[in-house]
Tab-separated table of C-alpha atoms and ligand atoms in Angstrom:
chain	number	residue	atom	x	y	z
A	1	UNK	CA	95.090	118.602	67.934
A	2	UNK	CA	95.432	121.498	69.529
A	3	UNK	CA	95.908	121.908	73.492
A	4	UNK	CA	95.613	124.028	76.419
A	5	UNK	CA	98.850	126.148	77.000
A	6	UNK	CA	99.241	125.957	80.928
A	7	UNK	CA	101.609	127.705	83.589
A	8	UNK	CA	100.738	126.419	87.193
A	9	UNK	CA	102.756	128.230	89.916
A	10	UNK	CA	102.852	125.729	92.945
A	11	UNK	CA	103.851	127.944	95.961
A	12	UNK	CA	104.243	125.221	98.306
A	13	UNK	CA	104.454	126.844	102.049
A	14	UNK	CA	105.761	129.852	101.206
A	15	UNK	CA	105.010	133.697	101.826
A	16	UNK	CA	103.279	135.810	103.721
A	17	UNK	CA	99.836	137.361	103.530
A	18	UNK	CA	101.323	140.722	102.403
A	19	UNK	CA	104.082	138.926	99.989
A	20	UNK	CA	101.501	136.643	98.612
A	21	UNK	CA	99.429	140.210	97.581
A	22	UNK	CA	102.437	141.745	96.269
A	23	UNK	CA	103.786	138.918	93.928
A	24	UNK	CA	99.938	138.218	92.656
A	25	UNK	CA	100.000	142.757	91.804
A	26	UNK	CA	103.359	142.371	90.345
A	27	UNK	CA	102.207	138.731	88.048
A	28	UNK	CA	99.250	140.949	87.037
A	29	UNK	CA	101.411	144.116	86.052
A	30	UNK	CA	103.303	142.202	83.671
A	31	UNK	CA	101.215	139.952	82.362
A	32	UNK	CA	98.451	140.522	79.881
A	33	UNK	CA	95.051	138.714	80.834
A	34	UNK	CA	94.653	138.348	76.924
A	35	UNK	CA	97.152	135.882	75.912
A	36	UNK	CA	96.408	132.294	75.202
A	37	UNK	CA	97.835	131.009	78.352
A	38	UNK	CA	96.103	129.347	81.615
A	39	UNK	CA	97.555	130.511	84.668
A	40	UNK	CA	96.540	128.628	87.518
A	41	UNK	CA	98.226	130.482	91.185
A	42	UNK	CA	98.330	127.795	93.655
A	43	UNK	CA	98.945	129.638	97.263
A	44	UNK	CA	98.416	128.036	100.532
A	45	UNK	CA	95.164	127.953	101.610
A	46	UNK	CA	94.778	131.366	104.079
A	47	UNK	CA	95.728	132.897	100.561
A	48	UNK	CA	93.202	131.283	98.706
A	49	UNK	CA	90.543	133.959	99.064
A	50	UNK	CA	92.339	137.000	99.068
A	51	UNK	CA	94.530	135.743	96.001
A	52	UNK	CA	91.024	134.952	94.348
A	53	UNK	CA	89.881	138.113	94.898
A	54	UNK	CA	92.988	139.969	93.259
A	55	UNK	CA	92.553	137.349	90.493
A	56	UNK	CA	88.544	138.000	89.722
A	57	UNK	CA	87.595	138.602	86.377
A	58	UNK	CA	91.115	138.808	84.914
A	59	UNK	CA	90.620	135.968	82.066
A	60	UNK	CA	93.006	132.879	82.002
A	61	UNK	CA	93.933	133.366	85.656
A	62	UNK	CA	92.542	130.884	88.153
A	63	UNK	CA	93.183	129.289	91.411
A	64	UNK	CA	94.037	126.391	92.786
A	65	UNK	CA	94.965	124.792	95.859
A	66	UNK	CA	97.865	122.123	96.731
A	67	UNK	CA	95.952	119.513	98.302
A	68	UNK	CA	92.534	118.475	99.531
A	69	UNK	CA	90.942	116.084	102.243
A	70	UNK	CA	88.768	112.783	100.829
A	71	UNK	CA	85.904	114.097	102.961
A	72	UNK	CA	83.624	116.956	102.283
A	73	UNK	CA	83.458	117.903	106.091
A	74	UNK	CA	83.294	116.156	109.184
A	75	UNK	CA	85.548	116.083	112.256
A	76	UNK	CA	89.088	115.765	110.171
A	77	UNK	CA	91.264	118.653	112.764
A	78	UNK	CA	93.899	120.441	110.515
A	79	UNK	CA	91.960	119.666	106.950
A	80	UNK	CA	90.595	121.211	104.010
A	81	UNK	CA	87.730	119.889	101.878
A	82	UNK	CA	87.059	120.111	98.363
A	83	UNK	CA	83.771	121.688	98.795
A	84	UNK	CA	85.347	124.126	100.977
A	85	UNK	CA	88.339	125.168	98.032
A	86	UNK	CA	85.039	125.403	95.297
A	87	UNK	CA	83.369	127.594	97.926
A	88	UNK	CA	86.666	129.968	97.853
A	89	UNK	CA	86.283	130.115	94.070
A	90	UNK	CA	88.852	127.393	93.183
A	91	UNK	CA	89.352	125.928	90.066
A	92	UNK	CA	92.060	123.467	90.194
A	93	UNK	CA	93.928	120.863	92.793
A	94	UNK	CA	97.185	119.158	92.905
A	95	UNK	CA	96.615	115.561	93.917
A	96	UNK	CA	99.688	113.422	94.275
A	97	UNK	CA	102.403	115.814	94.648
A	98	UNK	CA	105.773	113.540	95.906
A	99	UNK	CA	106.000	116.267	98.476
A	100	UNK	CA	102.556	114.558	99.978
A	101	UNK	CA	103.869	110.988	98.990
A	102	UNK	CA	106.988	111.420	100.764
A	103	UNK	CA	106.191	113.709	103.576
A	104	UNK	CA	102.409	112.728	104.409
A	105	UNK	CA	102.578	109.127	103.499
A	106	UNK	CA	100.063	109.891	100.628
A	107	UNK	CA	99.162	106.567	98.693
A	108	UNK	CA	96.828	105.650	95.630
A	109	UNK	CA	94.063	105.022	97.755
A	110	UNK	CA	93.957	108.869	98.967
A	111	UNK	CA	94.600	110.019	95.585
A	112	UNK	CA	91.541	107.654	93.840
A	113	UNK	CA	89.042	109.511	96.505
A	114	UNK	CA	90.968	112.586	96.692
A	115	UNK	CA	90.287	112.781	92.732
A	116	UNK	CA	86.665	111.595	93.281
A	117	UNK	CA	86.096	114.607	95.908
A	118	UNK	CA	87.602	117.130	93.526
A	119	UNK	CA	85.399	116.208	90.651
A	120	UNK	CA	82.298	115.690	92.449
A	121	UNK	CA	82.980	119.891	93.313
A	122	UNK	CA	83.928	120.695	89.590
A	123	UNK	CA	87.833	120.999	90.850
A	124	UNK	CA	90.255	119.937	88.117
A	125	UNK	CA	92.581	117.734	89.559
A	126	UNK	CA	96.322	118.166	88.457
A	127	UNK	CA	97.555	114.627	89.391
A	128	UNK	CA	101.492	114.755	90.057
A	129	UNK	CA	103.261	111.215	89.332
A	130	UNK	CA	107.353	110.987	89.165
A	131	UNK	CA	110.048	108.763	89.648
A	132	UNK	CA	112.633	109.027	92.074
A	133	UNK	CA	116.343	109.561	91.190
A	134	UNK	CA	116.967	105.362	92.267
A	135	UNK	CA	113.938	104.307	90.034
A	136	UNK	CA	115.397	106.202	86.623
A	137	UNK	CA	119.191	105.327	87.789
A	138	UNK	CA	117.844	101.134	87.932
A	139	UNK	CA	115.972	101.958	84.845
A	140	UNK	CA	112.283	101.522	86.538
A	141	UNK	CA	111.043	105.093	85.448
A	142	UNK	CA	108.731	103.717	83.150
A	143	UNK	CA	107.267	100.916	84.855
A	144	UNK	CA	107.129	103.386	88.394
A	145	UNK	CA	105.273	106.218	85.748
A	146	UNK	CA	102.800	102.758	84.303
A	147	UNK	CA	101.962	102.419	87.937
A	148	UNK	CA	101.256	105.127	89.053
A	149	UNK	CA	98.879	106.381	86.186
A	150	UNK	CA	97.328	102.931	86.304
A	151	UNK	CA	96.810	102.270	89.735
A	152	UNK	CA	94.572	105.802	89.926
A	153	UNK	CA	93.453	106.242	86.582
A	154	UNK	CA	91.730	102.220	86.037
A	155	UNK	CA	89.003	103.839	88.991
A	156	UNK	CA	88.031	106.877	86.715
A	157	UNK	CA	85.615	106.907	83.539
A	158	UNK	CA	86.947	108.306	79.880
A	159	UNK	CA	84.380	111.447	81.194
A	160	UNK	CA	86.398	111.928	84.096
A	161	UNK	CA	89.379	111.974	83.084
A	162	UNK	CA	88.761	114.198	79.934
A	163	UNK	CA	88.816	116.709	83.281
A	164	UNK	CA	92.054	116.253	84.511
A	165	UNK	CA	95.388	117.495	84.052
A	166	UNK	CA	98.527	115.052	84.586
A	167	UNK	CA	101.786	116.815	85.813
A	168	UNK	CA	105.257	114.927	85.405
A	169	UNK	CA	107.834	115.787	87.897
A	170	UNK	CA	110.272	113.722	88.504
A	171	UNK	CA	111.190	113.660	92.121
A	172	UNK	CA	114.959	114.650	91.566
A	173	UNK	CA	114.130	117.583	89.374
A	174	UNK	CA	112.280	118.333	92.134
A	175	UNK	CA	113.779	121.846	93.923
A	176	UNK	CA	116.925	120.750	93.176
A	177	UNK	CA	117.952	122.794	90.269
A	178	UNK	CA	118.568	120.076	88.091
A	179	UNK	CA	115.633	120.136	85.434
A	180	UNK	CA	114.947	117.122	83.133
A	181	UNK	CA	116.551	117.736	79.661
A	182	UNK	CA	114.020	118.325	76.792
A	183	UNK	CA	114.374	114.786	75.371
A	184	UNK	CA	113.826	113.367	78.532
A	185	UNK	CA	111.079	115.183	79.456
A	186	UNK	CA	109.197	114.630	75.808
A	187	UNK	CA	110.018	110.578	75.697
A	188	UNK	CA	108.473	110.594	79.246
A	189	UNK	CA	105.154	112.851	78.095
A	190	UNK	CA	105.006	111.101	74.889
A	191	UNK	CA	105.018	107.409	77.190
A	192	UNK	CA	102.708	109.060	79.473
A	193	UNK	CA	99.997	109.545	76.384
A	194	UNK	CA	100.581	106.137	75.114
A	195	UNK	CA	99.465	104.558	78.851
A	196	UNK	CA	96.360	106.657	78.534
A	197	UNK	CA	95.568	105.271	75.071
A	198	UNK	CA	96.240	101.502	76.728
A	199	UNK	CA	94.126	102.858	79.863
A	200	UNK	CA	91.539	104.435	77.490
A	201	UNK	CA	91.717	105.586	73.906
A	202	UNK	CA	93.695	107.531	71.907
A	203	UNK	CA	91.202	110.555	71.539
A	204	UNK	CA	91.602	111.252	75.401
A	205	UNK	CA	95.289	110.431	75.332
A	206	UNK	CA	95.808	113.338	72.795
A	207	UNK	CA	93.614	115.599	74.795
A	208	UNK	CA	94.879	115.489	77.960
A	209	UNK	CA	97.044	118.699	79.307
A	210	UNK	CA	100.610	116.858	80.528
A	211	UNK	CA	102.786	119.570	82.522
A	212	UNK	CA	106.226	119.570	83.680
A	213	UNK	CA	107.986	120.102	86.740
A	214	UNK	CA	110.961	119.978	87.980
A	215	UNK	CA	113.803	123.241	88.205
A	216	UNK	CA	111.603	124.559	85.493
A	217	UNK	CA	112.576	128.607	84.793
A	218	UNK	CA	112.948	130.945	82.844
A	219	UNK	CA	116.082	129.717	81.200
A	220	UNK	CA	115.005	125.921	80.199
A	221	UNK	CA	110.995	126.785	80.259
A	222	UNK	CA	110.960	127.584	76.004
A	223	UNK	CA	112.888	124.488	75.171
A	224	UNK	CA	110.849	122.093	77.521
A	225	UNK	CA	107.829	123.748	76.262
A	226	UNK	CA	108.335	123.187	72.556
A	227	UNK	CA	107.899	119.527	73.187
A	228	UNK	CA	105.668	118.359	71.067
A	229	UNK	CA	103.620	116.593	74.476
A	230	UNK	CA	105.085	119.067	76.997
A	231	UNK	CA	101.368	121.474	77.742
A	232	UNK	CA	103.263	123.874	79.731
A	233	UNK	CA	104.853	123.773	83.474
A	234	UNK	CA	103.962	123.156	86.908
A	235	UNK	CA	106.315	125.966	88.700
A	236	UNK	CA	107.399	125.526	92.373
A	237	UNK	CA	110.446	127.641	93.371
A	238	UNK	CA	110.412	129.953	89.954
A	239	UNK	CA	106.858	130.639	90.116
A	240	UNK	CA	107.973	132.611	94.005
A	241	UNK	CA	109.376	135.436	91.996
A	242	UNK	CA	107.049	137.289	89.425
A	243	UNK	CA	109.383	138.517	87.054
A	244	UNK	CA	110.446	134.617	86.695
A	245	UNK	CA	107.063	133.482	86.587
A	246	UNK	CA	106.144	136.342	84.007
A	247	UNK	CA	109.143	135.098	82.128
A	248	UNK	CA	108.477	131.217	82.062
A	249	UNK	CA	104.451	132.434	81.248
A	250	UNK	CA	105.699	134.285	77.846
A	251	UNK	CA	107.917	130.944	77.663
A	252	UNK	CA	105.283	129.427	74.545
B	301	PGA	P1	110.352	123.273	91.618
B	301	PGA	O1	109.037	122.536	92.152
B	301	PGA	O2	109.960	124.063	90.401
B	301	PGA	O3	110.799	124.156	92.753
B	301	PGA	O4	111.350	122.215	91.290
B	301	PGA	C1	108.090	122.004	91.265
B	301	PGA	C2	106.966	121.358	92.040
B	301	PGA	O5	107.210	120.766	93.097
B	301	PGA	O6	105.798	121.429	91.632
């Protein structure tokens, strides 16, 4: 079956209002709105408007945002809701990034009604699960990966998750400039699939859109995307830079 072909470019907390304007111009100058791929921007949130509004109307470009609260409103200081990011005319959500395991203490629970809040505002959730450099050295990457799709997925219906994207970064690919090697990255996607069919069936498990991340760019993106599981790429430091992110996009 065929799937989606998706770039995400995950700007973490970078750029400035002006910057953010100029890269989004310069990814629309050199990128036709016509081909096949879904490009999602991800900017942080003050962007989220003004990117949306560069990105109206040009098909296959969307936004999304890099996180969410688990409340639609309500006195949470500092916090974003998911009804707020549909309001701004997103589309998608990163949920489980190891920056917000690591950094913000992020744990299943948050992600299970982070997920929830997403879907219940027709957000598609792009849930981010990875093992750390210690888990694949001790040879746990597969039983940390089983986890970590089970422990979130088991609360979701086959419907739900038919809307949700699953990106694979593992945690020392991470902004380090060492990327995952094709094989490793398609015996992980391929494993990935397989938990979904245990989880669910196999119909979903071929359907679902399974990123990578991880040092992706525009020197390794056309092997890692001609995995047979590999959907496309979830871009942090590349997707900074438009002529990279251009590059990785024509990548298929
Ligand atoms: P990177 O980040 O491409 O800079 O490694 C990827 C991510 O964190 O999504």
């Amino acid at each position: 079956m065929s799937r989606l072909k998706i770039v995400a470019g995950n700007w973490k907390m970078n750029k400035s209002s002006q910057e953010a304007k100029t890269l989004v111009e310069n990814i629309l100058h050199q990128v036709s709105e016509f081909d096949n791929v879904v490009k999602i921007i991800i900017p942080p949130f003050p962007y989220l408007d003004s990117v949306g509004q560069l990105l109206k109307n040009k098909s296959n470009f969307y936004i999304g945002a890099q996180n969410c609260h688990t409340h639609d409103k309500g006195a949470y200081t500092g916090e974003v809701s998911a009804l707020m990011l549909q309001s701004v005319g997103c589309q998608y959500v990163l949920i489980g990034h190891s920056e917000r395991r690591q950094y913000f203490k992020e744990k299943d629970a948050d992600f299970i009604l982070k997920m929830k809040e997403a879907l219940a505002h027709q957000l598609t959730p792009i849930y981010c699960i990875g093992e750390t450099i210690h888990e694949r050295k001790t040879d746990n990457h597969f039983k940390v990966i089983t986890e970590q799709l089970v422990s979130v997925l088991k609360s979701f219906s086959v419907s739900d998750v038919k809307k949700m994207i699953i990106a694979y970064e593992p945690v020392w690919a991470i902004g380090t400039g060492e990327t995952a090697t094709a094989q490793q990255a398609q015996e992980m996607h391929e494993f990935i699939r397989s938990v979904v069919v245990d989880l669910f069936d196999s119909g979903i498990a071929n359907e679902i859109p399974i990123l990578y991340g991880g040092s992706c760019n525009p020197k390794n993106a056309q092997e890692l995307f001609a995995c047979k599981d590999v959907d496309g790429g979830l871009i942090g430091g590349a997707s900074l830079n438009a002529d990279d992110f251009c590059k990785i996009i024509f990548s298929f």
